[in-house]
Coordinates of C-alpha atoms in Angstrom, one line a residue:
Chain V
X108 CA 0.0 0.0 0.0
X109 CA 1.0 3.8 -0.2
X110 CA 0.0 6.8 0.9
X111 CA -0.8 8.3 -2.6
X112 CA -3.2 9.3 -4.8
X113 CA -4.4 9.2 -8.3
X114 CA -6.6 10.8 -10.9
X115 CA -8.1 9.5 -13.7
X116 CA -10.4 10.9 -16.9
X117 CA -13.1 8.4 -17.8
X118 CA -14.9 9.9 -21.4
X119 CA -19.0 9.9 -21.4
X120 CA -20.8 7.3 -23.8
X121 CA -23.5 7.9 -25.5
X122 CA -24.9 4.0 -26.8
X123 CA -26.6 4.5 -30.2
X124 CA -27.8 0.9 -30.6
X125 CA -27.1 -2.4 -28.7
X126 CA -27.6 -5.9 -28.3
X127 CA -27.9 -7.2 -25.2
X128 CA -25.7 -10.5 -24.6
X129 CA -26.3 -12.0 -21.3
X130 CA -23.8 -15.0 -19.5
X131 CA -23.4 -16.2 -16.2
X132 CA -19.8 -14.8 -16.2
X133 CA -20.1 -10.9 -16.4
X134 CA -17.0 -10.6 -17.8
X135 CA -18.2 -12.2 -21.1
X136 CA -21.5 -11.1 -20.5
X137 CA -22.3 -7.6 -22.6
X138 CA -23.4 -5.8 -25.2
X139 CA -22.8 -5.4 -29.0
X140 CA -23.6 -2.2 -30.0
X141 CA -22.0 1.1 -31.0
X142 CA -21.6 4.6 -29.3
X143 CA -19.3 7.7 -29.5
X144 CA -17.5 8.7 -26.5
X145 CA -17.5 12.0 -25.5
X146 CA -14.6 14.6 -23.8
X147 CA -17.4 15.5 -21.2
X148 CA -16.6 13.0 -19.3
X149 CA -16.1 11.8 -15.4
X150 CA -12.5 12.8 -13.2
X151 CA -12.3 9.8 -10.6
X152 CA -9.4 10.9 -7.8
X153 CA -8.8 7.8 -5.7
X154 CA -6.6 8.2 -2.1
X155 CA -6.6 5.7 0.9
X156 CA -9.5 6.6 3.3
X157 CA -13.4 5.7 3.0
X158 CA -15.9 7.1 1.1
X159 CA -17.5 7.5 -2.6
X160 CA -18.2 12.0 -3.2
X161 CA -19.7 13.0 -6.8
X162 CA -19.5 16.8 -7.2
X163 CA -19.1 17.4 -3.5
X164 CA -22.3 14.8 -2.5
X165 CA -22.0 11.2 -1.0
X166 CA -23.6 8.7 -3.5
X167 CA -23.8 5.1 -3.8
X168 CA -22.9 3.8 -6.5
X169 CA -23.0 -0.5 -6.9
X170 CA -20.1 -0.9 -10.0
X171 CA -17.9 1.3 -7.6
X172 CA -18.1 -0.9 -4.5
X173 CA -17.4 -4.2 -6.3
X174 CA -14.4 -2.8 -7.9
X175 CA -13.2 -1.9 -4.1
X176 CA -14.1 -4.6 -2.9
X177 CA -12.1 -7.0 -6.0
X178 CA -9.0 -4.8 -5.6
X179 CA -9.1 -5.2 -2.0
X180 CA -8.6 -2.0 -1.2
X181 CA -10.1 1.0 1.4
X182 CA -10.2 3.8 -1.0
X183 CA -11.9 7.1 -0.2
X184 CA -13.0 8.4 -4.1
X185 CA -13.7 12.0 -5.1
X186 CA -15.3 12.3 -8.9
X187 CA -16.3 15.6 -10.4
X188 CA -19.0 15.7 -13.9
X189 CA -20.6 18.0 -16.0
X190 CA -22.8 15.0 -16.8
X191 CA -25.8 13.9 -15.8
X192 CA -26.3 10.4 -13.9
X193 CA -28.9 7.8 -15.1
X194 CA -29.1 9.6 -18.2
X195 CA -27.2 7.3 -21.0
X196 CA -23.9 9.3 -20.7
X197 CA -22.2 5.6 -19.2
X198 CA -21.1 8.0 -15.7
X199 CA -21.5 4.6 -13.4
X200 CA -19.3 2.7 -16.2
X201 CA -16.6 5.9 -15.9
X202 CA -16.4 5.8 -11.9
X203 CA -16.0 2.0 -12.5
X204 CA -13.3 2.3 -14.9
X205 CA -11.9 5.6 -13.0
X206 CA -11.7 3.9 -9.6
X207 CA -9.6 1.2 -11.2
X208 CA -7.5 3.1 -13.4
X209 CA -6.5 5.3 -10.6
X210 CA -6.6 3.0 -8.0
X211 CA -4.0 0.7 -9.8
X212 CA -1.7 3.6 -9.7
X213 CA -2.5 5.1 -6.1
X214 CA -2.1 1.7 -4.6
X215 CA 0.7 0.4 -7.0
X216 CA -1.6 -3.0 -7.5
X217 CA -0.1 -3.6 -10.6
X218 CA -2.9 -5.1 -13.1
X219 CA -2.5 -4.3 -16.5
X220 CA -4.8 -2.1 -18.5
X221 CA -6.5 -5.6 -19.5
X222 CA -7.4 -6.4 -16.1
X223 CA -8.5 -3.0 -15.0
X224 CA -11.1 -2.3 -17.6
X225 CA -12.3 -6.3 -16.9
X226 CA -12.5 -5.5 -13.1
X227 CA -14.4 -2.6 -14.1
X228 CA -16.9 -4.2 -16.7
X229 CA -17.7 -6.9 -14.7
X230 CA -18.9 -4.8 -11.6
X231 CA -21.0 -2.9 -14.1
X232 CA -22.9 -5.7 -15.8
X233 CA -23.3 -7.1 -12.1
X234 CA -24.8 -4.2 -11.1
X235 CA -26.9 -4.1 -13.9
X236 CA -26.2 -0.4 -14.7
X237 CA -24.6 -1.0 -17.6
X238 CA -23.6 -3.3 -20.5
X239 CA -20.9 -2.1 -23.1
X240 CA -20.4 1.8 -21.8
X241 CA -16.6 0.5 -20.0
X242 CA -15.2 -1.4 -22.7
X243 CA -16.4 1.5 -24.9
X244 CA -14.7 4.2 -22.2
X245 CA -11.5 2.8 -21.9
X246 CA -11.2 2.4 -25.6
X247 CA -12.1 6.2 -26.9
X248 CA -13.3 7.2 -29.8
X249 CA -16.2 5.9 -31.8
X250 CA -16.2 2.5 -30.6
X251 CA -18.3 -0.3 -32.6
X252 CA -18.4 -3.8 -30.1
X253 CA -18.3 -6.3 -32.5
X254 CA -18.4 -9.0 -30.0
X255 CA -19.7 -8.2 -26.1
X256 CA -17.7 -8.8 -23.1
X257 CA -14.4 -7.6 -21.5
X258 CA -10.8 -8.5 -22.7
X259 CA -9.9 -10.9 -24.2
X260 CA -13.5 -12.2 -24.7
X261 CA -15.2 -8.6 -26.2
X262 CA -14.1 -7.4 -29.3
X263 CA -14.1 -3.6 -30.9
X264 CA -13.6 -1.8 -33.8
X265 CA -14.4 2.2 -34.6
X266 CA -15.4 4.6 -36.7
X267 CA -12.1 6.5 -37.6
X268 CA -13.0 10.0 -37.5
X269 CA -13.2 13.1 -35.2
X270 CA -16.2 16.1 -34.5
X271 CA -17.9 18.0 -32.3
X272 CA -21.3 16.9 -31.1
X273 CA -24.2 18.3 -28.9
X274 CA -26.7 16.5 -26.6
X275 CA -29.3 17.3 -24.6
X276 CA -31.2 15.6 -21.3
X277 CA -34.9 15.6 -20.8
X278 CA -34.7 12.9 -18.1
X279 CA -33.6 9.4 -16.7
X280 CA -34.6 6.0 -17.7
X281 CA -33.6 2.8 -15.8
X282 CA -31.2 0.5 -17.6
X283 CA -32.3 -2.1 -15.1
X284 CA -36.0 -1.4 -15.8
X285 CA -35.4 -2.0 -19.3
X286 CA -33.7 -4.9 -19.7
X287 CA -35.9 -6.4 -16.9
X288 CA -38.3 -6.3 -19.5
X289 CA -37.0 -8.8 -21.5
X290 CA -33.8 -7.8 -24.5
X291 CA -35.1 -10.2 -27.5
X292 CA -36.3 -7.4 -29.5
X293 CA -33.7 -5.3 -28.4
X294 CA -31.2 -8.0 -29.6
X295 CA -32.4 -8.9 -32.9
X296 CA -33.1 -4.7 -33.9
X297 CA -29.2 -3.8 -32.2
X298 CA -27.9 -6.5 -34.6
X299 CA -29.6 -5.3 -37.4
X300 CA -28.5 -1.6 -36.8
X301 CA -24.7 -3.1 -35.9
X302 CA -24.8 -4.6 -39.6
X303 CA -25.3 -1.5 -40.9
X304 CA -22.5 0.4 -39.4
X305 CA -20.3 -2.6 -40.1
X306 CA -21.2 -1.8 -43.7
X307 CA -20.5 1.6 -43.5
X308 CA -18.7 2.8 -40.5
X309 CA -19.3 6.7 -40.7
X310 CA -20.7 8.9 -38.1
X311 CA -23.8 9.9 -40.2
X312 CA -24.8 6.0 -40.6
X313 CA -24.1 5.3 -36.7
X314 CA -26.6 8.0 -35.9
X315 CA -29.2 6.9 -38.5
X316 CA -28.7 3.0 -37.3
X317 CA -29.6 4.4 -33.9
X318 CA -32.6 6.5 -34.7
X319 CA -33.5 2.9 -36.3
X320 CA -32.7 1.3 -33.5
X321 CA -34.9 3.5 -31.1
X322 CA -38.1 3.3 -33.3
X323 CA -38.1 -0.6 -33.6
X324 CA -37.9 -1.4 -29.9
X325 CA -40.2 1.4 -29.1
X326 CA -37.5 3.5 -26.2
X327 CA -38.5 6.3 -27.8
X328 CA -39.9 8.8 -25.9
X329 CA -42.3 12.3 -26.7
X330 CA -39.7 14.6 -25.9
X331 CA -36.8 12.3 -27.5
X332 CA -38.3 11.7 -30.6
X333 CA -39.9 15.4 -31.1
X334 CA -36.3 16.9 -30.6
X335 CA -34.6 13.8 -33.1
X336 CA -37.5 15.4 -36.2
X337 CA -36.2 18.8 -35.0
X338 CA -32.7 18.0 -36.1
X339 CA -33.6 16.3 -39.0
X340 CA -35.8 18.6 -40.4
X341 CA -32.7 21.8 -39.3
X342 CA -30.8 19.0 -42.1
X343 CA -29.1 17.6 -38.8
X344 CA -28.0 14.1 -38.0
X345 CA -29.3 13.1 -34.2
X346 CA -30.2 9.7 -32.4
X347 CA -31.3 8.7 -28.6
X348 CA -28.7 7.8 -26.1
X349 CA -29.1 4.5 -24.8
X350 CA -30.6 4.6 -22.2
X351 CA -31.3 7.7 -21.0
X352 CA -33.8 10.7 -22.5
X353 CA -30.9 12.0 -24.1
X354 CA -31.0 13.1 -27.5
X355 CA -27.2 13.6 -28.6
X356 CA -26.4 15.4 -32.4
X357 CA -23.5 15.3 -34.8
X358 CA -21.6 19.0 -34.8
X359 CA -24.3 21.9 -34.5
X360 CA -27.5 19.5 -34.8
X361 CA -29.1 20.7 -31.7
X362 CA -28.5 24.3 -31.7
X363 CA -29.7 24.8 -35.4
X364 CA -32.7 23.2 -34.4
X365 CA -33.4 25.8 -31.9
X366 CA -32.0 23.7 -28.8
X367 CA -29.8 24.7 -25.8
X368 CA -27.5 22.3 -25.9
X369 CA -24.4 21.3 -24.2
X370 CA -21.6 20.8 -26.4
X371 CA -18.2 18.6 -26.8
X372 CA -16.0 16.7 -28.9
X373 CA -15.3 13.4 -29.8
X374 CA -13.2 11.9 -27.2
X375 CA -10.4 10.4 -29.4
X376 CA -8.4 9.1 -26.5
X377 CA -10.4 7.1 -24.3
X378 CA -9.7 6.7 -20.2
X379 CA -6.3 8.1 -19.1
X380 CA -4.5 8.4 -15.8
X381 CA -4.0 12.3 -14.9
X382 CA -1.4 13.5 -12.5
Chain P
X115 CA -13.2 11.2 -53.9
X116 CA -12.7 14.4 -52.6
X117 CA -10.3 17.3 -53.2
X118 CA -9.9 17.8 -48.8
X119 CA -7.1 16.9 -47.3
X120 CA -6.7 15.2 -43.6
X121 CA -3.8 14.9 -41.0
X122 CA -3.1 12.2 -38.4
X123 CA -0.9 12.2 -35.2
X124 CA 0.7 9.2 -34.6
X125 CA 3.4 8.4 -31.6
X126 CA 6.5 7.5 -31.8
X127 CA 7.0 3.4 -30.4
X128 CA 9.9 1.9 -28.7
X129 CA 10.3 -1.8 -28.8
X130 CA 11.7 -3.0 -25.6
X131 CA 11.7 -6.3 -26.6
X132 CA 10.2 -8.9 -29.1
X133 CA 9.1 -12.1 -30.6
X134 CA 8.9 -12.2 -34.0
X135 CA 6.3 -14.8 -35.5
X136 CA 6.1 -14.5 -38.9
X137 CA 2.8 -15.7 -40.9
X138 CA 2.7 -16.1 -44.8
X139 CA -0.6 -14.0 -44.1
X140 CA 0.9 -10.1 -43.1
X141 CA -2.1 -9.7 -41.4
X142 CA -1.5 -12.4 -39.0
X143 CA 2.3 -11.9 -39.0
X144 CA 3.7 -9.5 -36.7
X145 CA 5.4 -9.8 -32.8
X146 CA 4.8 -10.6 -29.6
X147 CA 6.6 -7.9 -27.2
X148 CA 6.0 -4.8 -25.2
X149 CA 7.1 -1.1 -25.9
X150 CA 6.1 2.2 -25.4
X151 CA 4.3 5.3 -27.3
X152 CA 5.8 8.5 -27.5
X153 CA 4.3 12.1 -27.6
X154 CA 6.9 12.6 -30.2
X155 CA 5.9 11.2 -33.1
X156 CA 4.6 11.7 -36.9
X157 CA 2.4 14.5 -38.3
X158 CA 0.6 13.0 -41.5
X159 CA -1.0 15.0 -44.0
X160 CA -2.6 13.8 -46.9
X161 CA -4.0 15.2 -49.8
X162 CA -5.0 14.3 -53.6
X163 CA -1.6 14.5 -55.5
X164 CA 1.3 12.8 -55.5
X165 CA 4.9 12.1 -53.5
X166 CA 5.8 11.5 -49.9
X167 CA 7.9 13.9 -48.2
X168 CA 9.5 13.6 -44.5
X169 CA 10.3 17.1 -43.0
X170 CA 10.5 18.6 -46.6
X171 CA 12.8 16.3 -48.2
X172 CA 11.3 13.7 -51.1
X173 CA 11.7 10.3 -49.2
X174 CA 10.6 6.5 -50.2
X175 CA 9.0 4.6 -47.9
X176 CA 7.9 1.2 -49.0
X177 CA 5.1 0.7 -46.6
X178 CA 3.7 4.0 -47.6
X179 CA 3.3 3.2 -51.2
X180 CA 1.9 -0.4 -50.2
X181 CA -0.9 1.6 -48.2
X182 CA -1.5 4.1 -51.1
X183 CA -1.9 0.8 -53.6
X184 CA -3.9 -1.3 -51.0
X185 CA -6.3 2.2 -50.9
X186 CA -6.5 3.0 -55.0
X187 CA -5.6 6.8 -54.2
X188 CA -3.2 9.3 -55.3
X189 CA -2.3 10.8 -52.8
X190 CA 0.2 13.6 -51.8
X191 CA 1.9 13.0 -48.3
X192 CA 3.6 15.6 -46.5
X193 CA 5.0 14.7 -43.0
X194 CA 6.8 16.0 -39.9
X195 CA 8.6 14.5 -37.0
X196 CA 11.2 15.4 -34.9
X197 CA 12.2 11.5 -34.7
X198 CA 14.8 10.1 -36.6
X199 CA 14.5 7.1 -39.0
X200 CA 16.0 3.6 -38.8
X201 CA 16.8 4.5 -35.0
X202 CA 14.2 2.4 -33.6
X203 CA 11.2 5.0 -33.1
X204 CA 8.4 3.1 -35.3
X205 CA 8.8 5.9 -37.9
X206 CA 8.1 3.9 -41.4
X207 CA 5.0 2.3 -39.2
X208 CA 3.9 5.9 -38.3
X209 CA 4.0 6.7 -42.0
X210 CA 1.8 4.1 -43.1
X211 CA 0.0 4.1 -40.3
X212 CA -0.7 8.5 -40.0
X213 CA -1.7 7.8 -44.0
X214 CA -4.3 5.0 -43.8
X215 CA -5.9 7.0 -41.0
X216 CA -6.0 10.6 -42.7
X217 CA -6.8 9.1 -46.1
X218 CA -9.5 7.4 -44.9
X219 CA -10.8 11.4 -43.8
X220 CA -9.4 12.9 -47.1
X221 CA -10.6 10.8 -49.4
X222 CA -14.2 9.7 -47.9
X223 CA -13.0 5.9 -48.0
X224 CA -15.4 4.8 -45.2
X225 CA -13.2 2.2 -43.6
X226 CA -13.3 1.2 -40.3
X227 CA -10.3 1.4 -37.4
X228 CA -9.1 -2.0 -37.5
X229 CA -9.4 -2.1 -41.6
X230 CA -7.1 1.0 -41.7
X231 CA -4.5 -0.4 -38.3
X232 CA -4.7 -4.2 -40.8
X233 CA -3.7 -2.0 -43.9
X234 CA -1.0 -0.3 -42.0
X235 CA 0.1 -3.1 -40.1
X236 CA 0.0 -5.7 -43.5
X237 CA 2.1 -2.8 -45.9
X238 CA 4.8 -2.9 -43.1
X239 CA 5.2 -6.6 -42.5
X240 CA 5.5 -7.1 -46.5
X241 CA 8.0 -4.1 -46.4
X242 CA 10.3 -5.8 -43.4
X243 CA 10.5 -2.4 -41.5
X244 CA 8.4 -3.8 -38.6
X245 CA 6.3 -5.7 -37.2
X246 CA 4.7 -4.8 -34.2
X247 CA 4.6 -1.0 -34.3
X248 CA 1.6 -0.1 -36.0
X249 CA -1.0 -2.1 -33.8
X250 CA 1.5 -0.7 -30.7
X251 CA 1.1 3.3 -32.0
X252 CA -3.0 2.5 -32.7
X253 CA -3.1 2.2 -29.5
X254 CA -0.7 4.5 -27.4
X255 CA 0.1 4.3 -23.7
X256 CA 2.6 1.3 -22.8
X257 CA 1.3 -1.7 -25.3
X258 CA 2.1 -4.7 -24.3
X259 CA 1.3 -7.3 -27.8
X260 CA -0.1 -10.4 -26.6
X261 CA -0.4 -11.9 -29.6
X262 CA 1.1 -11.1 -33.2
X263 CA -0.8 -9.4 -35.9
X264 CA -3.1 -6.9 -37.1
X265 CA -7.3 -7.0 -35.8
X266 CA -9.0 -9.7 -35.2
X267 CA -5.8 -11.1 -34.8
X268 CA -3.8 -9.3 -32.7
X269 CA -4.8 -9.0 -28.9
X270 CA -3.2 -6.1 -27.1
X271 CA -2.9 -5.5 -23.2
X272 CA -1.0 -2.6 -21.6
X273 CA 1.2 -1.1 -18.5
X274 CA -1.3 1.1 -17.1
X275 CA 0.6 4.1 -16.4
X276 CA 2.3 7.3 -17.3
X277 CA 5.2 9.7 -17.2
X278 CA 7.9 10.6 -19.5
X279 CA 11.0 9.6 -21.1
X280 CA 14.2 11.0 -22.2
X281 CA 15.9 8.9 -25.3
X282 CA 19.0 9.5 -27.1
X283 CA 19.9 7.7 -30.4
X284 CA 23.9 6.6 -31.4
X285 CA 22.7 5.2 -34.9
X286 CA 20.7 3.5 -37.2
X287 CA 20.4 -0.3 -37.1
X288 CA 18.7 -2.2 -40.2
X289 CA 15.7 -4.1 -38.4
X290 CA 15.4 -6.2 -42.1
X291 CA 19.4 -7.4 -41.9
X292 CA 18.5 -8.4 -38.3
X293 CA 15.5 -10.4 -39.1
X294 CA 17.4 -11.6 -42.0
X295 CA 20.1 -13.3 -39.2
X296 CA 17.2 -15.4 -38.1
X297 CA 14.7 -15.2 -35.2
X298 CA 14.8 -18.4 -33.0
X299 CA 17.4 -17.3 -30.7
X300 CA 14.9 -13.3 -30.8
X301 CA 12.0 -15.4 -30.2
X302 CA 12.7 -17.6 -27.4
X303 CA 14.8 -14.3 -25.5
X304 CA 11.1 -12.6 -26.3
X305 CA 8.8 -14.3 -24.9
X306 CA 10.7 -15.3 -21.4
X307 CA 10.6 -11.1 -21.3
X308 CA 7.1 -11.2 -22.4
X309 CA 6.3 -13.4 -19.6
X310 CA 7.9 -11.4 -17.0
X311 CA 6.4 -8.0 -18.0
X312 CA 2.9 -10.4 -18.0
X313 CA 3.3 -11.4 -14.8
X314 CA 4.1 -7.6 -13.3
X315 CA 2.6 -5.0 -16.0
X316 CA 4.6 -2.1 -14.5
X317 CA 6.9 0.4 -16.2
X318 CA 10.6 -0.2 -14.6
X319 CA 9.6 -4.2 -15.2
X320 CA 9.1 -3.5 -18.9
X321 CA 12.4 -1.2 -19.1
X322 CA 14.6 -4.5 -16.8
X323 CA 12.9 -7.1 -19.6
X324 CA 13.9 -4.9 -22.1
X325 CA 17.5 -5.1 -21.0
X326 CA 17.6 -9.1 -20.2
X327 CA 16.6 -8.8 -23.9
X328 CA 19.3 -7.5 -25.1
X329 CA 21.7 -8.7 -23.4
X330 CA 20.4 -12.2 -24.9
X331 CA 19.9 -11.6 -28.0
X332 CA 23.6 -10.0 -28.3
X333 CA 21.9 -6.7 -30.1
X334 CA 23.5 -4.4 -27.6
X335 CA 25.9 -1.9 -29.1
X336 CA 28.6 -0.3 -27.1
X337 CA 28.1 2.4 -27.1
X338 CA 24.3 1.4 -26.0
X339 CA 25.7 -0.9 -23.6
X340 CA 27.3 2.2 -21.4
X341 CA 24.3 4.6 -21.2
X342 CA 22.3 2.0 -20.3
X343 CA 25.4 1.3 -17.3
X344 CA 25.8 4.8 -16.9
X345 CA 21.7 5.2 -16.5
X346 CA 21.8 2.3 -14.1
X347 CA 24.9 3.6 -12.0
X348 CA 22.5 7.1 -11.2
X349 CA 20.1 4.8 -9.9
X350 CA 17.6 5.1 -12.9
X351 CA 15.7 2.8 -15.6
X352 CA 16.6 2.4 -19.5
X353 CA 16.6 -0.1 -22.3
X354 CA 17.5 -0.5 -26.1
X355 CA 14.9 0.8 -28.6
X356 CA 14.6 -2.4 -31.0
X357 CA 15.7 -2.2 -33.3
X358 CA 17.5 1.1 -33.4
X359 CA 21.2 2.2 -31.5
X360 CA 18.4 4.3 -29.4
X361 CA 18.3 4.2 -25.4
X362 CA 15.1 5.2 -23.7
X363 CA 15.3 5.8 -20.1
X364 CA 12.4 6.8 -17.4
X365 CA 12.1 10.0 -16.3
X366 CA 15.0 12.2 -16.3
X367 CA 17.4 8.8 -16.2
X368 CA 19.6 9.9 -18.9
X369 CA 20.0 13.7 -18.2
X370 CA 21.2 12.4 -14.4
X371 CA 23.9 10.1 -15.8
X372 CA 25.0 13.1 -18.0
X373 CA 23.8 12.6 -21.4
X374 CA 22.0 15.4 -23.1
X375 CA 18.8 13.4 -24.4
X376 CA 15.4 14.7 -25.7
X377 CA 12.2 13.7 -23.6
X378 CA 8.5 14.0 -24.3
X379 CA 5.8 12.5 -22.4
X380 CA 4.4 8.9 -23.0
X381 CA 1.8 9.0 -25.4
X382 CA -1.7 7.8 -23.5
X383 CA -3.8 8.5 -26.4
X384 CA -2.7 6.3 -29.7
X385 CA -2.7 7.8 -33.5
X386 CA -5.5 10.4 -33.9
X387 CA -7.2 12.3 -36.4
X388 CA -6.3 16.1 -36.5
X389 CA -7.8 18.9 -38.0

């Protein structure tokens, strides 16, 4: 042990489309699917002590106590976000993934990157908060998930290319809820939409697989799908977040449609270890 | 086609040791090792046009060309780096690497990530400048290759860590006359390093494999041999860049043993799209 501490950036992800892929082992259990990560994203400080702070308030957060509790350590974790929880921004995947990232350099544990991102995935899909948003994080980018799972079970791709986007929150939606509700549909429409941007992995076709995606398994909501038109019809290229009312939009999409939207880029790296 | 042009980042990569396992297939050829990315590396541009040229001067890089044949483009390449070739810095690989990724942007090819890191990674196996570096410098930090060869085939882990690193270069070593020598004796000496840097993924474990190595494989210069001693003696960390007559130390390990090296930062993010 040490008396140190360590910060790590975790990116937001926004899940266009995915296919739930359920196992008894949760670190091959997951999602296929595809999402762009975003440079709004989650700051994870870990230092010996007790405790789990997001923006200055005690929360509980499931993913975050397993990883503690597999790394064996007593960790006392301060995160800071501009985004909003429960939302389909991935922020419970990112304190996952940040606790371990920074925890493996606060307490010189020594895992590799591998086992950091599988410790982290696999308190997630036990928790049921997420499926895919970890692998996705730690990877950066515009990450397709060809195959579900953590290393060396998941497998990814991307979409090679950078932006800007916008997104906007009208409210939460329960990931558990969801796929309490049973993830047939949802699997057979998220591998449709994943063949499409196999086919063509561009930006504009990721967004249009999700907006796809969201009208065949009905996630849609009033607000979500009113502000997705709005785009469109501005000539903008928009799609729900998965799962959260989120609508997110390539470059300007929001704002030309008359939204106030936050805005950020593409997050080309993925999770890193600050000072 | 399109008449834009793109640029790519890619880092710099230092091979600290390897395993070469070669593969009639390029794409499954490649090595087994670990190294790490540098935040000095190569500036790509690409445009419609023709000719490659490094730093201003008209240079021929085989694995270049393969990529521009592999992609049907003509394509004008203009690049920067502050690294110098044959040395052991992944250059060539950076080249055909930085070109893939900013002609897919340039040219509106619609490739995917791994499609343009196989591309890369195949043109630089046929060409005998390397075999590992691409798939290392797609994805920055401290790569540690797994297994040989470009996606699906390949399977990456990494030291999860950062800091910086001061190198120095004596000369240029030929890493085709070296493979020419044969690889048993490189392979065997590569993977009993591999296994150690498996077994405790940390940064001065990579940079001690790196030397067992080299001493092994009898590619230590002399001139190499005493910086690394000299390094050592000041109580710091440094290994042979393979192949190159290049020492990269931790830290400040070279400028405290009185050597007058350049340093930069160890690349966390892996090759990126620029404006």
């Amino acid at each position: 042990m040490t008396d140190g501490s360590a910060t790590a950036f975790v990116p937001g992800h926004v899940t266009a489309f995915f296919s739930p892929e359920l196992d008894d082992d949760p670190t091959k259990a997951g999602a296929r699917g595809a999402g762009i990560t975003l440079s709004d994203g989650v700051t994870v400080r870990v230092a010996p002590g007790q405790g789990l702070e997001l923006d200055g308030e005690p929360v509980s957060v499931e993913a975050v106590d397993t990883v503690r509790s597999a790394l064996r350590i007593e960790a006392r974790i301060e995160a800071t976000t501009k985004l909003p929880l429960g939302a389909g921004f991935g922020v419970s995947g990112a304190l996952a993934l940040g606790t371990a990232i920074a925890a493996n350099r606060a307490f010189d544990l020594r895992l590799s990157a591998n086992e950091l991102v599988t410790i982290a995935h696999g308190a997630e899909v036990r928790a049921g908060t997420g499926l895919g948003d970890v692998v996705a994080q730690a990877q950066g980018g515009i990450p397709i998930r060809l195959e579900p799972g953590a290393p060396p079970h998941g497998l990814l791709d991307g979409v090679s290319d950078r932006g800007r986007v916008e997104y906007i929150t009208f409210g939460e939606l329960s990931t558990e809820a969801i796929l309490d509700d049973g993830t047939d549909h949802l699997a057979a429409a998220g591998r449709r939409a994943l063949s499409w941007v196999v086919d063509e992995p561009t930006l504009p076709t990721l967004l249009r697989a999700g907006r796809g995606f969201a009208r065949e398994t009905d996630l849609l909501t009033d607000r979500v799908y009113q502000a997705i038109e709005a785009v469109s019809e501005a000539g903008g290229e928009a799609s729900m977040a998965m799962l959260g009312e989120t609508v997110v939009a390539l470059e300007t999409g929001l704002s030309e449609a008359g939204f106030e939207p936050s805005s950020c880029a593409i997050h080309q790296p993925g999770a890193i270890i600050e000072e």
